[in-house]
Amino acid sequence: METSEIIKKVRKIEIKTRGLSSNIFAGQYHSAFKGRGMAFSEVREYQFGDDVRDIDWNVTARFHRPYVKVFEEERELTVMLLVDVSGSLDFGTSKQMKRDMVTEIAATLAFSAIQNNDKIGVVFFSDKIEKYIPPKKGRKHILYIIREMLDFKADSKKTDVRGALEFLSGVAKRRCTAFVLSDFYVRSDFLQTLTIANRKHDVVAIQVYDQRARELPDVGLMRVVDAETGHEQYIDTGSRRLREAHRRYFVWRQNMLQETFNKSNVDYISIATNEDFVKALLLLFKKRS
């Protein structure tokens, strides 16, 4: 992609997503994610109704009466975007490709974050860590992130969510809010890694998928290629049995994903490329408020 074309696309995405962040998400983002990070402030004497888990046993032993730790909301958060850049994102049969929607969602979250004075960092991942952009503040930093998302070429076409989550746990020393943006076309279980990551951080999963993953159209013989493995074959979409098997497989995969996120206590939304991601994000924010 030429530099002038990239700049034009960056500007277009900025106008759209910055407007969404300012006009729609400002208050919802704050109430959904502020207060998740709490910092130690002081100790005071225990009062009836205080949580016994907040007792500071060292101070209590020194003064021979119970004292509790007082925490206050951290003034800023670190937000990490874990962005899937594998081959399967380069697919779309409706208004846009999955990668385009992931870019718009990530930009909207980034602008929402800096409006609340939060730092924003990015991890691009396939089946390896493709690129890490450390957290910073400011519009210039976000425009750099958007430009990278538009023009980034991954070395690998495969996906490994586990590796991305393990990298997050290693690189983010303090608690952060981490959005995993992916189609979650994974071939291995990542429940344990996700559970561990969500204990240390506040992990949120955002799945983007194409409607044809759910329903195949009846268009006769069709050539299909697995974007991650390169495997190619012809299928007969005129077969009702094949279309039904395709639909059942999608439902089974979604149920498995839902179970993984439920067991790991991770908030999760699923958005098709022909749907309005604004509505989905608002529902997510409302659920967390």
PDB file of N, CA and C in Angstrom, residues 44-51 66 68:
ATOM      1  N   ARG A  44      -6.115   2.388  57.979  1.00  0.00           N
ATOM      2  CA  ARG A  44      -6.912   3.012  59.040  1.00  0.00           C
ATOM      3  C   ARG A  44      -7.454   1.901  59.924  1.00  0.00           C
ATOM      4  N   GLU A  45      -7.996   2.299  61.089  1.00  0.00           N
ATOM      5  CA  GLU A  45      -8.540   1.294  62.013  1.00  0.00           C
ATOM      6  C   GLU A  45      -9.731   0.581  61.394  1.00  0.00           C
ATOM      7  N   TYR A  46      -9.836  -0.695  61.720  1.00  0.00           N
ATOM      8  CA  TYR A  46     -10.943  -1.519  61.223  1.00  0.00           C
ATOM      9  C   TYR A  46     -12.282  -0.967  61.728  1.00  0.00           C
ATOM     10  N   GLN A  47     -13.285  -0.902  60.828  1.00  0.00           N
ATOM     11  CA  GLN A  47     -14.638  -0.495  61.192  1.00  0.00           C
ATOM     12  C   GLN A  47     -15.600  -1.615  60.849  1.00  0.00           C
ATOM     13  N   PHE A  48     -16.685  -1.679  61.584  1.00  0.00           N
ATOM     14  CA  PHE A  48     -17.685  -2.719  61.332  1.00  0.00           C
ATOM     15  C   PHE A  48     -18.134  -2.675  59.864  1.00  0.00           C
ATOM     16  N   GLY A  49     -18.103  -3.828  59.207  1.00  0.00           N
ATOM     17  CA  GLY A  49     -18.515  -3.899  57.805  1.00  0.00           C
ATOM     18  C   GLY A  49     -17.353  -3.950  56.833  1.00  0.00           C
ATOM     19  N   ASP A  50     -16.125  -3.631  57.318  1.00  0.00           N
ATOM     20  CA  ASP A  50     -14.946  -3.719  56.444  1.00  0.00           C
ATOM     21  C   ASP A  50     -14.683  -5.168  56.053  1.00  0.00           C
ATOM     22  N   ASP A  51     -14.102  -5.345  54.878  1.00  0.00           N
ATOM     23  CA  ASP A  51     -13.755  -6.685  54.392  1.00  0.00           C
ATOM     24  C   ASP A  51     -12.528  -7.185  55.150  1.00  0.00           C
ATOM     25  N   PRO A  66      -7.061  -4.181  65.100  1.00  0.00           N
ATOM     26  CA  PRO A  66      -7.102  -4.387  63.646  1.00  0.00           C
ATOM     27  C   PRO A  66      -7.069  -3.099  62.840  1.00  0.00           C
ATOM     28  N   VAL A  68      -7.026  -1.850  58.560  1.00  0.00           N
ATOM     29  CA  VAL A  68      -7.264  -2.319  57.187  1.00  0.00           C
ATOM     30  C   VAL A  68      -6.558  -1.415  56.187  1.00  0.00           C
TER      31      VAL A  68
END
